[in-house]
PDB file of C-alpha atoms in Angstrom:
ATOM      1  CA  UNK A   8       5.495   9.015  -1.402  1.00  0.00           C
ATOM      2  CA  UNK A   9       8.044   8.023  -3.644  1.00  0.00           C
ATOM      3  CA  UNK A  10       9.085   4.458  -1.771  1.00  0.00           C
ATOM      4  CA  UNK A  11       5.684   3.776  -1.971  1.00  0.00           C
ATOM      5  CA  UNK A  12       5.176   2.050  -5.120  1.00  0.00           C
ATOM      6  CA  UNK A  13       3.965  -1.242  -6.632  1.00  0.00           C
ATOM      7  CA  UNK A  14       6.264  -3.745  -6.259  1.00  0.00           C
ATOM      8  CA  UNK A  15       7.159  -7.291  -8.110  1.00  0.00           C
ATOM      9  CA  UNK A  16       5.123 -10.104  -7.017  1.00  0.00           C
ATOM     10  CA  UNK A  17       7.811 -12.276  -5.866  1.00  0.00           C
ATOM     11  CA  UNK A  18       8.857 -12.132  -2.544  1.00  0.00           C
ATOM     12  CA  UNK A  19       5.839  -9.888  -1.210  1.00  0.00           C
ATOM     13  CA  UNK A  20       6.187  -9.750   2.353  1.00  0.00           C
ATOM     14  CA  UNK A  21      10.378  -8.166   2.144  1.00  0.00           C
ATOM     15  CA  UNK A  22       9.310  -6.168  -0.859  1.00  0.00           C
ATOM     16  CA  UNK A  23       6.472  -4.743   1.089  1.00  0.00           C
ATOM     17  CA  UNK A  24       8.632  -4.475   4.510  1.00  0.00           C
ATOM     18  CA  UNK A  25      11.596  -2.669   2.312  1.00  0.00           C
ATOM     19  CA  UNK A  26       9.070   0.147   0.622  1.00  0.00           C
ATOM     20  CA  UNK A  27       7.073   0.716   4.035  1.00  0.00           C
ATOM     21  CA  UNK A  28      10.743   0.666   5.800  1.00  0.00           C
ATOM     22  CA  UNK A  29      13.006   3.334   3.450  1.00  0.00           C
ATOM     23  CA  UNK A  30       9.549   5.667   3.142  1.00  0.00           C
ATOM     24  CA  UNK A  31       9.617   5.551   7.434  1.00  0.00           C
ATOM     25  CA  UNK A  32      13.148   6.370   7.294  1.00  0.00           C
ATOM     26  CA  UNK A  33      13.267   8.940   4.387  1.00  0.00           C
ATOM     27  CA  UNK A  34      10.707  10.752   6.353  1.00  0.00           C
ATOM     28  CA  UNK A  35       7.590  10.119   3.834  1.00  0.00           C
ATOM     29  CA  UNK A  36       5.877   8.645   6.254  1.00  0.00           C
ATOM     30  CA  UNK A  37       6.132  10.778   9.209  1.00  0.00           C
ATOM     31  CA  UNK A  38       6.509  10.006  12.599  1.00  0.00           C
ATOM     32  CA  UNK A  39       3.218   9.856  14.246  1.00  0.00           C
ATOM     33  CA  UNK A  40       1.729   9.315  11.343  1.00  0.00           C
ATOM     34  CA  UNK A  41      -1.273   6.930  11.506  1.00  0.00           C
ATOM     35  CA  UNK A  42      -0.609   3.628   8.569  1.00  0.00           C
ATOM     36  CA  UNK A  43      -3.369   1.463   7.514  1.00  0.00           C
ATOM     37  CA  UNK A  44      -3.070  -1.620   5.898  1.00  0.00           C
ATOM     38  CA  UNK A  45      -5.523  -1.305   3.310  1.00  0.00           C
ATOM     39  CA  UNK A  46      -4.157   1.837   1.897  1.00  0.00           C
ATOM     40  CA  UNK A  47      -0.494   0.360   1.942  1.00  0.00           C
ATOM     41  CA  UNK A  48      -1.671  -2.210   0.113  1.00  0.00           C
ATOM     42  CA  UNK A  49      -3.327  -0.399  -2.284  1.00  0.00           C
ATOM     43  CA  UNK A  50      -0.422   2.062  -3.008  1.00  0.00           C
ATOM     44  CA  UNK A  51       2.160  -1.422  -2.952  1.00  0.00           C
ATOM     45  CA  UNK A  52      -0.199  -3.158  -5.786  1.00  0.00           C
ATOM     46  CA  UNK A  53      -0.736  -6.270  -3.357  1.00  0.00           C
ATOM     47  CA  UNK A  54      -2.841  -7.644  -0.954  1.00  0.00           C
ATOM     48  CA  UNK A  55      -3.753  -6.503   2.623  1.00  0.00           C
ATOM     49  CA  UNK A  56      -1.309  -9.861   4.048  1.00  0.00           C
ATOM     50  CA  UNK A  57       2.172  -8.920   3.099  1.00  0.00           C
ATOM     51  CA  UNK A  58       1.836  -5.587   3.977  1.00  0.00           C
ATOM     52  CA  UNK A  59       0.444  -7.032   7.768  1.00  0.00           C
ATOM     53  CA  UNK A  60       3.615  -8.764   7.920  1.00  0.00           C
ATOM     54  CA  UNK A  61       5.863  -5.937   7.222  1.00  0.00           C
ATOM     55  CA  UNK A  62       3.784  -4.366   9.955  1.00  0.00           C
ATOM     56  CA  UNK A  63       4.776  -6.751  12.425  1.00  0.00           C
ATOM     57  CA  UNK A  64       8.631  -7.069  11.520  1.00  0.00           C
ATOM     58  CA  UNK A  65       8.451  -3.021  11.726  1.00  0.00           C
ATOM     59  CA  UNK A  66       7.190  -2.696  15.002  1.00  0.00           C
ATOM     60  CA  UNK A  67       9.943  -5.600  16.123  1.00  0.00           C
ATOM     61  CA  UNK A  68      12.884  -3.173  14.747  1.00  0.00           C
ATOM     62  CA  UNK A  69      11.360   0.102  16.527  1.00  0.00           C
ATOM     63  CA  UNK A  70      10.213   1.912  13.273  1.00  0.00           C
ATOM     64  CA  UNK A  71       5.782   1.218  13.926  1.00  0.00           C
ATOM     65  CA  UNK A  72       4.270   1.104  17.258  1.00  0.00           C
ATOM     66  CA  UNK A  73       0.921  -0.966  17.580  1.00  0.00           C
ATOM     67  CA  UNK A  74      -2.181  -0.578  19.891  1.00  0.00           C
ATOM     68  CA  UNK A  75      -4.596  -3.159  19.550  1.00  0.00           C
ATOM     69  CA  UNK A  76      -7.630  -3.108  17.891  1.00  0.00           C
ATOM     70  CA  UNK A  77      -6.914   0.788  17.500  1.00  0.00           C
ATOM     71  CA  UNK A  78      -3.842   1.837  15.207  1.00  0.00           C
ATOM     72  CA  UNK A  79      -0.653   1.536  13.862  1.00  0.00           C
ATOM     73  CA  UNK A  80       1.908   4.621  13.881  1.00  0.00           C
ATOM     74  CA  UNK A  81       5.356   5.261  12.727  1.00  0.00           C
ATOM     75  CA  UNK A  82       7.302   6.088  16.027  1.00  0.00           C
ATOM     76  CA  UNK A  83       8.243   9.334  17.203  1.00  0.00           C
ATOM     77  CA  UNK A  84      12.362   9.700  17.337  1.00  0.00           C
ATOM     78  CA  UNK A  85      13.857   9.530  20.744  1.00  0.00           C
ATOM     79  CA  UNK A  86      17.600  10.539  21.134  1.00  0.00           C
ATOM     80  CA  UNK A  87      17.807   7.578  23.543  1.00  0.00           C
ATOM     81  CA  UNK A  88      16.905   4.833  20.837  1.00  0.00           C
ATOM     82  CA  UNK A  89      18.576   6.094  18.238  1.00  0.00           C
ATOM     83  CA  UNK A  90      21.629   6.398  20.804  1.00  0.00           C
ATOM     84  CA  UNK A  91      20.935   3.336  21.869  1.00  0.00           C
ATOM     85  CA  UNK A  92      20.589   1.741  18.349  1.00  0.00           C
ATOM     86  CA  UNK A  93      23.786   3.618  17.591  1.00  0.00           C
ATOM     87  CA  UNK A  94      25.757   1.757  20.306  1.00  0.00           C
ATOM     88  CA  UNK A  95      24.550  -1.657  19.316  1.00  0.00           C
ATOM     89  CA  UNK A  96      25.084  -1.159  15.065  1.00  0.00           C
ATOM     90  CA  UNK A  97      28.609   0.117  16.167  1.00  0.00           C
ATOM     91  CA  UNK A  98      29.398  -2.617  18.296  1.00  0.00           C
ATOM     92  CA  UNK A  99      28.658  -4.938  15.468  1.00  0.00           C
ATOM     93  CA  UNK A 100      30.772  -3.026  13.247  1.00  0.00           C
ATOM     94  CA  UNK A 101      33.805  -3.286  15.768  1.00  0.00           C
ATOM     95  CA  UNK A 102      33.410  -6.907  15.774  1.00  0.00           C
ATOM     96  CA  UNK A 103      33.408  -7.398  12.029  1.00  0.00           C
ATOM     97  CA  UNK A 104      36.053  -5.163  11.427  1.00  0.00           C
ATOM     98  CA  UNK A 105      38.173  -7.053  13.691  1.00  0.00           C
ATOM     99  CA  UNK A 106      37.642  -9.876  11.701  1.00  0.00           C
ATOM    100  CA  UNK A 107      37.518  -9.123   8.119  1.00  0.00           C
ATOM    101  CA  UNK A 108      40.717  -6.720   8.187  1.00  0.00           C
ATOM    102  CA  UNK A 109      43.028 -10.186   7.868  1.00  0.00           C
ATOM    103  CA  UNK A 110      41.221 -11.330   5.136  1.00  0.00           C
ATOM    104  CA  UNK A 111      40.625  -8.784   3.310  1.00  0.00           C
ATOM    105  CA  UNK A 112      42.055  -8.751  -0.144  1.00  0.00           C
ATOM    106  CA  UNK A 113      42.913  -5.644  -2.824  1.00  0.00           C
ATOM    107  CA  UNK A 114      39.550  -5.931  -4.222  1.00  0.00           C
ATOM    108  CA  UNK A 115      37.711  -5.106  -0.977  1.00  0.00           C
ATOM    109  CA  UNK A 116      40.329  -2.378  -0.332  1.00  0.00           C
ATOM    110  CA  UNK A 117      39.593  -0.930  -3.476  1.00  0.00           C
ATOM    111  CA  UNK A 118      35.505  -0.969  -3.306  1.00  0.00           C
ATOM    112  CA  UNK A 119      35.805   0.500   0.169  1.00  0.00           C
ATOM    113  CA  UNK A 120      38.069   3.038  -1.904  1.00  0.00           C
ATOM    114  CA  UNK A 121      35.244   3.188  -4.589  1.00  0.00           C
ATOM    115  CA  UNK A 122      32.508   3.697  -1.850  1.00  0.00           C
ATOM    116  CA  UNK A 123      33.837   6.542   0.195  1.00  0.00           C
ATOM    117  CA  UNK A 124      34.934   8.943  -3.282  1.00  0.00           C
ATOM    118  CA  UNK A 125      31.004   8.269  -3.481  1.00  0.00           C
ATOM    119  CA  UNK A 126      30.501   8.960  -0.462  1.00  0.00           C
ATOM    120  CA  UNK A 127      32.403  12.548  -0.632  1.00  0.00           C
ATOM    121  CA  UNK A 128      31.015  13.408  -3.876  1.00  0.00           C
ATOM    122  CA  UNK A 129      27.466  12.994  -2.824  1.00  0.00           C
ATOM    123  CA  UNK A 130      28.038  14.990   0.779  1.00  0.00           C
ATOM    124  CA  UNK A 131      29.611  17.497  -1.560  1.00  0.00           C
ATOM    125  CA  UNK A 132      26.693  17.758  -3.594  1.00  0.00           C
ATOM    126  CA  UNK A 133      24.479  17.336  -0.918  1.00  0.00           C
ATOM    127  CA  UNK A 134      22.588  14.294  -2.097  1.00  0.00           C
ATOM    128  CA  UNK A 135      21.785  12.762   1.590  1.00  0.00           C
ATOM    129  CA  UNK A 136      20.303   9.321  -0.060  1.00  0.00           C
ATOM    130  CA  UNK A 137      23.636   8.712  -2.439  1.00  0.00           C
ATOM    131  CA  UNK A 138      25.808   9.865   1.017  1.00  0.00           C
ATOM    132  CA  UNK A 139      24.123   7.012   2.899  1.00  0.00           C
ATOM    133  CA  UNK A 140      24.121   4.187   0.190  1.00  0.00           C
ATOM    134  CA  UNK A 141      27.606   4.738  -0.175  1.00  0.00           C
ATOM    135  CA  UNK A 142      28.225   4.653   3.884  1.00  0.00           C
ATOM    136  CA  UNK A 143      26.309   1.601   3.832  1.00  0.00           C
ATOM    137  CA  UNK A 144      28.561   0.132   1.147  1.00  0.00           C
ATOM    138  CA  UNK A 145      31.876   0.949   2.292  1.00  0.00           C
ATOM    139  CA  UNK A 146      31.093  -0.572   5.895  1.00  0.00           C
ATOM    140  CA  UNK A 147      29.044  -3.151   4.296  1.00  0.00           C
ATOM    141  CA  UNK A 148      32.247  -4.776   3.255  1.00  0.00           C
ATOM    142  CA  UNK A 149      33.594  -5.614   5.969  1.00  0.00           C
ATOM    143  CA  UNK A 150      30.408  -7.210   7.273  1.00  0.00           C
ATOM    144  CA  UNK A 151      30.516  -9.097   4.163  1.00  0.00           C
ATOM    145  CA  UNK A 152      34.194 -10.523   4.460  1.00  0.00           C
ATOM    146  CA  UNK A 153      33.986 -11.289   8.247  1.00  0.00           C
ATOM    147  CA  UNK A 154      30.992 -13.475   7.522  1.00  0.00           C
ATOM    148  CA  UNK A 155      29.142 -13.068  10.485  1.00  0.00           C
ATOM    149  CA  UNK A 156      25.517 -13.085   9.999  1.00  0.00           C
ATOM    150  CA  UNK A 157      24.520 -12.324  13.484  1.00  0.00           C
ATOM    151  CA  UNK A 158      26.123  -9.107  13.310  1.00  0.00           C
ATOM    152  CA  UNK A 159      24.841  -8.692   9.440  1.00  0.00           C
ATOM    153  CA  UNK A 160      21.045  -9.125  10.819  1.00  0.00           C
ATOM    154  CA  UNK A 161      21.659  -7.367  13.877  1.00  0.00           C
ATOM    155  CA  UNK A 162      23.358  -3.988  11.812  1.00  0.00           C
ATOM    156  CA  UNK A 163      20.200  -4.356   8.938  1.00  0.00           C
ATOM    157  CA  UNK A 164      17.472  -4.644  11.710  1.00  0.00           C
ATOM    158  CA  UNK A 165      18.686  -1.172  13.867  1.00  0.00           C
ATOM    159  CA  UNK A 166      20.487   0.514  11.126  1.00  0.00           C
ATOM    160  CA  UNK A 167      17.535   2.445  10.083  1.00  0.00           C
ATOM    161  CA  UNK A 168      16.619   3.590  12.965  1.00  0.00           C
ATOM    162  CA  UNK A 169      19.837   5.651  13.207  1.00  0.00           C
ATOM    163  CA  UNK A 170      19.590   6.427   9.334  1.00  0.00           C
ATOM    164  CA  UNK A 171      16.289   8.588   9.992  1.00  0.00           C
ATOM    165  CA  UNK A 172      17.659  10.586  12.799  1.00  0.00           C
ATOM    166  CA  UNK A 173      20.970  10.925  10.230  1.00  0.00           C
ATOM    167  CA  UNK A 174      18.163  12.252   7.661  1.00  0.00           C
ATOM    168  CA  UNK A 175      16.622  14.942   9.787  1.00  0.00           C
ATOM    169  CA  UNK A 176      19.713  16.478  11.092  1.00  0.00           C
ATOM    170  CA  UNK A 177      21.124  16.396   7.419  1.00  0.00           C
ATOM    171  CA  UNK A 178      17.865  18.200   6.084  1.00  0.00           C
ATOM    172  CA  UNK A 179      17.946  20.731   8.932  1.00  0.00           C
ATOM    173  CA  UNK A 180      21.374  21.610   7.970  1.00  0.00           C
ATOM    174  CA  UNK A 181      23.348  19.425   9.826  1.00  0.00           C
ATOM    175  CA  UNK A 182      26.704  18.462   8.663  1.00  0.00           C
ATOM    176  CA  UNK A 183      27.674  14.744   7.234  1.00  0.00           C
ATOM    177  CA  UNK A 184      30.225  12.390   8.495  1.00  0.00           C
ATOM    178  CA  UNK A 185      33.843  13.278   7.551  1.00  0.00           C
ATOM    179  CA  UNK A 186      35.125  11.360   4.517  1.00  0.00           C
ATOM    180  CA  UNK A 187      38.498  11.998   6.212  1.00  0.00           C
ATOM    181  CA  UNK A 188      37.311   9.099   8.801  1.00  0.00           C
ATOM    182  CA  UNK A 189      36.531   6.703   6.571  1.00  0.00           C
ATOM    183  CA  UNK A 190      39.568   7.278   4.271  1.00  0.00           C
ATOM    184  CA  UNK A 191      41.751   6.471   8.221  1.00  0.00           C
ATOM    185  CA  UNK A 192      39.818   3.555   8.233  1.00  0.00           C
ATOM    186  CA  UNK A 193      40.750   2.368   4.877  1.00  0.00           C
ATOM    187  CA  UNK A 194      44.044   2.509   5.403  1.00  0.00           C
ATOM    188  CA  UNK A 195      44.269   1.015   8.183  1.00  0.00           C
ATOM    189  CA  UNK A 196      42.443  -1.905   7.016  1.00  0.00           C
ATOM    190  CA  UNK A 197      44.898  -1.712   3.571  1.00  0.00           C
ATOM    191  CA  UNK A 198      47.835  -2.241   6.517  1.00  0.00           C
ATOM    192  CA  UNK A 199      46.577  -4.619   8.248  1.00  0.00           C
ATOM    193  CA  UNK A 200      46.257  -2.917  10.953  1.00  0.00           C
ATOM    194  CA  UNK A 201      43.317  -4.996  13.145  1.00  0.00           C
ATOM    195  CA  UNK A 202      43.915  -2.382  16.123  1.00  0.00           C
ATOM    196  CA  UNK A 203      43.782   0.982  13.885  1.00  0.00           C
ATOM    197  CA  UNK A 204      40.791  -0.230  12.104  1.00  0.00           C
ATOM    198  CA  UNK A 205      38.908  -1.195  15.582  1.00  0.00           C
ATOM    199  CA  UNK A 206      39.635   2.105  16.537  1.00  0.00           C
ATOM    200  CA  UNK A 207      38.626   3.857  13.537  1.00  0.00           C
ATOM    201  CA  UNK A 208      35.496   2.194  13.402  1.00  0.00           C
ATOM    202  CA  UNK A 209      34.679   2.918  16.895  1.00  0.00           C
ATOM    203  CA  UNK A 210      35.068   6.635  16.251  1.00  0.00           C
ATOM    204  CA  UNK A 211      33.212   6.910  13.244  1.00  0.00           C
ATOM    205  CA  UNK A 212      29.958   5.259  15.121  1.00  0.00           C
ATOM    206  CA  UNK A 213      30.166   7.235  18.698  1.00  0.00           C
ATOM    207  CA  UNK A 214      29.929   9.771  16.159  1.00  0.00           C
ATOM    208  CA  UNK A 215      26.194   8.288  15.473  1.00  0.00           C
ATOM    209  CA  UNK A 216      25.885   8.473  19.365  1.00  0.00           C
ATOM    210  CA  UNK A 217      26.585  11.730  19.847  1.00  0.00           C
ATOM    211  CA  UNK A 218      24.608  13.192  17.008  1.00  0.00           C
ATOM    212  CA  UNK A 219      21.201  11.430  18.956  1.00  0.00           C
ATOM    213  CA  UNK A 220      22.303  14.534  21.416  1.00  0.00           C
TER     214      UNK A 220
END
């Protein structure tokens, strides 16, 4: 388990939530697969608390299921929660989109650039970790310059749920989102265009949607 490593003692409780979180979604942890506090812990370098926490925020975003005073499991994937999930993230993306796109400036234009030759590169190579940082990145700008933090918690708390799902197709085989979408989106957004870029966005996450069937 690779995510699963000891971590800084500052800020224990996200630092334990973010290694328990990306080993869920990068499929170290498997679903159904039984956690325990104690071992977390031990593999983390900290104590049984901050891992306990991270527990509870994970069953909150979907990613643990908890039966008292019996276990703790990393959820199976169901098409209709990632689907679900899917419709939600890419709702808050519309929203942000149609308010950053007036404000944003060269320099976002040209890190959105920066983020989808990444982005290409990596599906080209087929590095599925680099091809979703760099998603992340390039749609994480326009979350940024809208400054809504509603829609910034609510896209980091059901994101990864659709990121596993995007995982498991890509290591069966599957094929990546088109570069080609995100390089309409940019230039819409370099134009100005607040409609194009609603639209754009909108495609590029009922993609999501219809990859959950």
């Amino acid at each position: 388990m690779e995510a699963i490593r000891p971590v800084p003692r500052t800020l224990l409780r996200d630092r334990a939530y973010e290694a328990i979180r990306d080993a869920i979604v990068a499929g170290e942890i498997e679903p159904g697969a039984v956690v325990r506090d104690a071992e977390l812990a031990e593999r983390l370098g900290l104590s049984r608390a901050p891992v306990r926490d991270a527990f509870s925020r994970l069953v909150g975003e979907g990613l643990l299921e908890s039966k008292p005073q019996s276990h703790t499991r990393v959820t199976p994937l169901v098409a209709s929660d990632v689907r679900d999930a899917a419709a939600v993230v890419g709702a808050m993306h519309e929203l942000v989109t149609r308010v950053a796109v007036p404000r944003l400036e060269a320099a976002d234009i040209e890190a959105m650039r920066a983020a989808n030759e990444r982005f290409a590169a990596a599906v080209s190579a087929g590095d599925v970790d680099a091809a979703l940082r760099a998603d992340d990145e390039l749609h994480d700008v326009l979350v940024r310059v809208s400054g809504n933090r509603a829609a910034a918690a609510t896209v980091a708390r059901y994101t990864p749920l659709i990121r596993r799902l995007e995982r498991q197709r890509f290591g069966e085989g599957g094929s990546c989102r088109s570069a080609g979408l995100h390089e309409r989106l940019i230039e819409t957004c370099a134009a100005g265009d607040v409609d194009g870029a609603v639209l754009g966005t909108a495609e590029i996450w009922r993609g999501l949607e219809e990859l959950a069937d």
